[in-house]
PDB file of C-alpha atoms in Angstrom:
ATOM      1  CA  UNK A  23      -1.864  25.226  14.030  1.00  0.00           C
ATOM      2  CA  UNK A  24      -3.014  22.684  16.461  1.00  0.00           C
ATOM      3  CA  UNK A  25      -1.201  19.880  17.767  1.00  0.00           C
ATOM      4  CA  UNK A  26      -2.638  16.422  18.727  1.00  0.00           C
ATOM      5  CA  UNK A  27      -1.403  13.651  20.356  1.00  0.00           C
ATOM      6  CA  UNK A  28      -3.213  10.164  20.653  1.00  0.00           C
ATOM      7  CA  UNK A  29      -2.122   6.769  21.928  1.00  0.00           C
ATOM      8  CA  UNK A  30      -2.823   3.103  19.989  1.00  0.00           C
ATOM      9  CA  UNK A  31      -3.667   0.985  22.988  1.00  0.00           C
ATOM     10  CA  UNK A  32      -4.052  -2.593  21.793  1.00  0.00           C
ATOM     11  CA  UNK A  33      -5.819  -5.363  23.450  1.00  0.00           C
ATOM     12  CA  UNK A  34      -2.305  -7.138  23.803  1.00  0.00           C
ATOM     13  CA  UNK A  35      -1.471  -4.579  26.514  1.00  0.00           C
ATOM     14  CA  UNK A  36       0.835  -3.334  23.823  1.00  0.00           C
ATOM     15  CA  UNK A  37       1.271   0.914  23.563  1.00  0.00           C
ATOM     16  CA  UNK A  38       2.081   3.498  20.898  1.00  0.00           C
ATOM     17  CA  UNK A  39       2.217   7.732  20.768  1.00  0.00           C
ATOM     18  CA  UNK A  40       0.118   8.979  17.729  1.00  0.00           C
ATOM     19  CA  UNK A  41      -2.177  11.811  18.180  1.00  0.00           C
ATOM     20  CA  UNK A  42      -5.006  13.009  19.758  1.00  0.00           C
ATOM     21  CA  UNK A  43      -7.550  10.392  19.434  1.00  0.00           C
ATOM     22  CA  UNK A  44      -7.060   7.096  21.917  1.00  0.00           C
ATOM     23  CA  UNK A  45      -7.499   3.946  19.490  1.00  0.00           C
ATOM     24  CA  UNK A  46      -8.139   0.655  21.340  1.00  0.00           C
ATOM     25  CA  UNK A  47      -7.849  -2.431  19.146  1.00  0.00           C
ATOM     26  CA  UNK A  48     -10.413  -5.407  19.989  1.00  0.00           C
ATOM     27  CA  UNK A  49      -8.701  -7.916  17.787  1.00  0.00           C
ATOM     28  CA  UNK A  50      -5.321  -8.736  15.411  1.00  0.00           C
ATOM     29  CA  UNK A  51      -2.128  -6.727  15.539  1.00  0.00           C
ATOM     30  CA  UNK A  52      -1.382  -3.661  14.734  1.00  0.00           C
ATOM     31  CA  UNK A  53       2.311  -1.594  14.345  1.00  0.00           C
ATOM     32  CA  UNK A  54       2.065   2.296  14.821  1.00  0.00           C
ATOM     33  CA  UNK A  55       4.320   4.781  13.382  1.00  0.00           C
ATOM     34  CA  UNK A  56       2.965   8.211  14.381  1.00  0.00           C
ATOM     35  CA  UNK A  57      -0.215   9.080  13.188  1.00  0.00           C
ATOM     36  CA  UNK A  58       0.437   5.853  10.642  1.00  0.00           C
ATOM     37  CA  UNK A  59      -0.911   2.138  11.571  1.00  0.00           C
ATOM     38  CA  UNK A  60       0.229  -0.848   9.838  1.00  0.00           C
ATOM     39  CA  UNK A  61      -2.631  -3.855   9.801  1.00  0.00           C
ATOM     40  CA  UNK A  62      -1.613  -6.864   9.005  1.00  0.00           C
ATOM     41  CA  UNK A  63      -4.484  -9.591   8.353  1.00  0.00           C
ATOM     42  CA  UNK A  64      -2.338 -12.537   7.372  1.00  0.00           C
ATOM     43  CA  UNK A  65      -3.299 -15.345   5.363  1.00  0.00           C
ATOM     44  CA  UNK A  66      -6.744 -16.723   5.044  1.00  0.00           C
ATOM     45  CA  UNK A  67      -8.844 -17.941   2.061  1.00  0.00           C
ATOM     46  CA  UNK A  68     -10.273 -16.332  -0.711  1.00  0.00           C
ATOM     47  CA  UNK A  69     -13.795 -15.742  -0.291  1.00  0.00           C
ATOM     48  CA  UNK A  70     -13.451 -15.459   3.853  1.00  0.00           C
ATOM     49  CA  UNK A  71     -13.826 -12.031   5.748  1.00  0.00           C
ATOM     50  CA  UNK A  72     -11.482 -11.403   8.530  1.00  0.00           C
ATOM     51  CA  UNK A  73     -12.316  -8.085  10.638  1.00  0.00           C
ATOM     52  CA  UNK A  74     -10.787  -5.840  12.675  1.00  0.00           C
ATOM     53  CA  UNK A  75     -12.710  -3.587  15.257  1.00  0.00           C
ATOM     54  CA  UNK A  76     -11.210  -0.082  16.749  1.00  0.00           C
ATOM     55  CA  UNK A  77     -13.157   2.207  19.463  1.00  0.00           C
ATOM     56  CA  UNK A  78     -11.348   5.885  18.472  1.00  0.00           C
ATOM     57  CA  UNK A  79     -11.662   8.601  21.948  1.00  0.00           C
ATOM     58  CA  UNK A  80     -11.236  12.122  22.098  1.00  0.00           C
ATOM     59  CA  UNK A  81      -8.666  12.137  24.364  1.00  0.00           C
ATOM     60  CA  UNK A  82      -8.394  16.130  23.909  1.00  0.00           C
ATOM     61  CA  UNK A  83     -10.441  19.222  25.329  1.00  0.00           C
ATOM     62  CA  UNK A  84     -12.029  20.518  22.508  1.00  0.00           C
ATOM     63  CA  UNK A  85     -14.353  18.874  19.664  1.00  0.00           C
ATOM     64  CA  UNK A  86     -12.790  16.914  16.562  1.00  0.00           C
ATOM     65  CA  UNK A  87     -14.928  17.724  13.287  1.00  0.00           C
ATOM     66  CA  UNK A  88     -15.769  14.645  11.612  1.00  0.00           C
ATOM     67  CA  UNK A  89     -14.197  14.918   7.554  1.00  0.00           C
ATOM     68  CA  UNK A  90     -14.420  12.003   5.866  1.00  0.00           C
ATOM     69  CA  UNK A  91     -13.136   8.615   5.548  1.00  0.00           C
ATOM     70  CA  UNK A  92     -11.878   6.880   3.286  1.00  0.00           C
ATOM     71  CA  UNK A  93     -10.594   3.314   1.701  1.00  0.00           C
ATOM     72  CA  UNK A  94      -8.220   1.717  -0.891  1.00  0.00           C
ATOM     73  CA  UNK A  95      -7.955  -1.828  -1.915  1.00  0.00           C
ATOM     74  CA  UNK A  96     -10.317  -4.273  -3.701  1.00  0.00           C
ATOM     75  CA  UNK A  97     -10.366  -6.876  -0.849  1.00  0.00           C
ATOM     76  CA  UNK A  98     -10.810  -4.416   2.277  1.00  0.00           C
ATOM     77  CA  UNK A  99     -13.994  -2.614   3.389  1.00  0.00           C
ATOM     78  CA  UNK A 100     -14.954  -0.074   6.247  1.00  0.00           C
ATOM     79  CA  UNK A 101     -17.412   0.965   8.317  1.00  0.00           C
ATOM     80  CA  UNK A 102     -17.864   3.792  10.843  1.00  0.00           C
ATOM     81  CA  UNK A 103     -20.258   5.735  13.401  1.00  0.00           C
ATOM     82  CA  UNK A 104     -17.738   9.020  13.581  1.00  0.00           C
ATOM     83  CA  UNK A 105     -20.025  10.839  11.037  1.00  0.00           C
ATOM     84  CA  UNK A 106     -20.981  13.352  14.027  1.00  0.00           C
ATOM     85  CA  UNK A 107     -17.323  14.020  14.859  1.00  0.00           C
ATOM     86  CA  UNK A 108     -16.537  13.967  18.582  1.00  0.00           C
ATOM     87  CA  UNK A 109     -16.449  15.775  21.881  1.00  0.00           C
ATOM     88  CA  UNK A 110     -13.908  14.988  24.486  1.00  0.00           C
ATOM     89  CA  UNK A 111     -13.998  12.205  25.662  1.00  0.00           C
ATOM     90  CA  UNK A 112     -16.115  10.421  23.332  1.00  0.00           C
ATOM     91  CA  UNK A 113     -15.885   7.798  21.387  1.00  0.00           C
ATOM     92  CA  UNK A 114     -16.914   6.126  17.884  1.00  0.00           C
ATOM     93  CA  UNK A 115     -16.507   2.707  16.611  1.00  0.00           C
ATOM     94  CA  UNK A 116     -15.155   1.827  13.530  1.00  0.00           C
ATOM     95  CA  UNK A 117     -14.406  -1.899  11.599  1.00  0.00           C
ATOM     96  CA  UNK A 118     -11.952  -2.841   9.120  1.00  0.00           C
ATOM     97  CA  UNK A 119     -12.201  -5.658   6.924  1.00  0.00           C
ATOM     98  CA  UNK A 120     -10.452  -7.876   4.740  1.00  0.00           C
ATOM     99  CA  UNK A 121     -12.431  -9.675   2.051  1.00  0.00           C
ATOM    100  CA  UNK A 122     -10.251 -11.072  -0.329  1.00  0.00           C
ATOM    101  CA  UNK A 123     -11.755 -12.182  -4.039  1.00  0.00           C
ATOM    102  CA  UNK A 124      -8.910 -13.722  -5.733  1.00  0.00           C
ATOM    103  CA  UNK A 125      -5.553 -15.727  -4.432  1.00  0.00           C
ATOM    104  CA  UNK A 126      -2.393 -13.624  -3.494  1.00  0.00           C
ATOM    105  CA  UNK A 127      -1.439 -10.980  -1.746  1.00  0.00           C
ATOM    106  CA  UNK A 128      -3.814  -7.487  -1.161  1.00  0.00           C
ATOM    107  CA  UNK A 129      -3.065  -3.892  -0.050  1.00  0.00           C
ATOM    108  CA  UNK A 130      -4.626  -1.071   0.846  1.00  0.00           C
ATOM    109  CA  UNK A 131      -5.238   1.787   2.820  1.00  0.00           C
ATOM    110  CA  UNK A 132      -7.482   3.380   5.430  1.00  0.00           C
ATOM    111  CA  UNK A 133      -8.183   7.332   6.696  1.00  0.00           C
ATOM    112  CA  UNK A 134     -10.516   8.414   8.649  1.00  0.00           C
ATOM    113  CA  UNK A 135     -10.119  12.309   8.760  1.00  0.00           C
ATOM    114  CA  UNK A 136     -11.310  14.932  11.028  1.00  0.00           C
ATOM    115  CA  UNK A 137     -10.610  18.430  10.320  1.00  0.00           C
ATOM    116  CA  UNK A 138      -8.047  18.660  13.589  1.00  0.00           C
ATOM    117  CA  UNK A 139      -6.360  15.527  12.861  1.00  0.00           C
ATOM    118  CA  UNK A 140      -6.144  12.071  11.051  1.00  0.00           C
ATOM    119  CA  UNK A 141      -5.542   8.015  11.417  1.00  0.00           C
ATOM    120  CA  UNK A 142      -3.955   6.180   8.407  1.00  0.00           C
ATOM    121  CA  UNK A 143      -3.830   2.390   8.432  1.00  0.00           C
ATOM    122  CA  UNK A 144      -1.372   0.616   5.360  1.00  0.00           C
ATOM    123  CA  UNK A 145      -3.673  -2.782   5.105  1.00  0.00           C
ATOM    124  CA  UNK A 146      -2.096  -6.081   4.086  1.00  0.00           C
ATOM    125  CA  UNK A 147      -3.255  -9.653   3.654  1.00  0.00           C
ATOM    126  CA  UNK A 148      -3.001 -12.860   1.751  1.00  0.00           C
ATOM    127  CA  UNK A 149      -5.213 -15.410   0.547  1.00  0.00           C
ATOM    128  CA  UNK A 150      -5.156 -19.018  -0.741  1.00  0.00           C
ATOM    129  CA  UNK A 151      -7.810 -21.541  -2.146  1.00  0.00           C
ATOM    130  CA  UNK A 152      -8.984 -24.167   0.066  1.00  0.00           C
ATOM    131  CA  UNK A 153      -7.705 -27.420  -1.247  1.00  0.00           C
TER     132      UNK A 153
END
């Protein structure tokens, strides 16, 4: 079995062991727990979009093979350019965002899966009507 190691490098200047894959945020915060992310929108208004942008690197020496990706939770969306999977030392781009319909408070969850290794972010945010 293969291990991989990657480091969460956040725009902050703040740093976190994972796997593999080098994640740099561009925006918002992010906690790490392993391979694990917690995102954590915060509170904005229904009907608003909030995003969060990640560029994911092959920090490895041999090819990760692109799975699949996936998400969970009404209000959140995701889009990617990993389909091709990636050599060392490239990268991919991928967006997360929160899109909230109705007031209160939304979860959900993010993978994006290559057949070597995988990201999870546990997604969060709340939303209120304008007044």
């Amino acid at each position: 079995m293969k291990i991989v190691s990657a480091i969460l490098a956040m725009v902050l200047g703040l740093s976190a062991q994972a796997a593999q894959l080098e994640i740099t945020a561009e925006a918002n915060s992010v906690v790490n727990t392993a391979d694990y992310y917690r995102l954590d929108f915060g509170t904005t208004f229904v009907h608003s979009r909030l995003s969060q942008s990640y560029v994911l690197r092959n920090t490895g020496a041999t090819p990760l093979t692109f799975r699949d990706a996936r998400i969970w939770g009404s209000d959140f969306a995701a889009f990617h350019g990993c389909s091709r999977g990636l050599e060392p030392n490239e990268t991919c781009r991928f967006t997360i965002e929160f899109r909230p319909f109705f007031e209160g408070f939304s979860s959900g969850r993010f993978e994006l899966n290559f057949a070597e290794d995988f990201v999870v972010f546990d997604l969060f945010g709340r939303a209120h009507r304008r007044m």
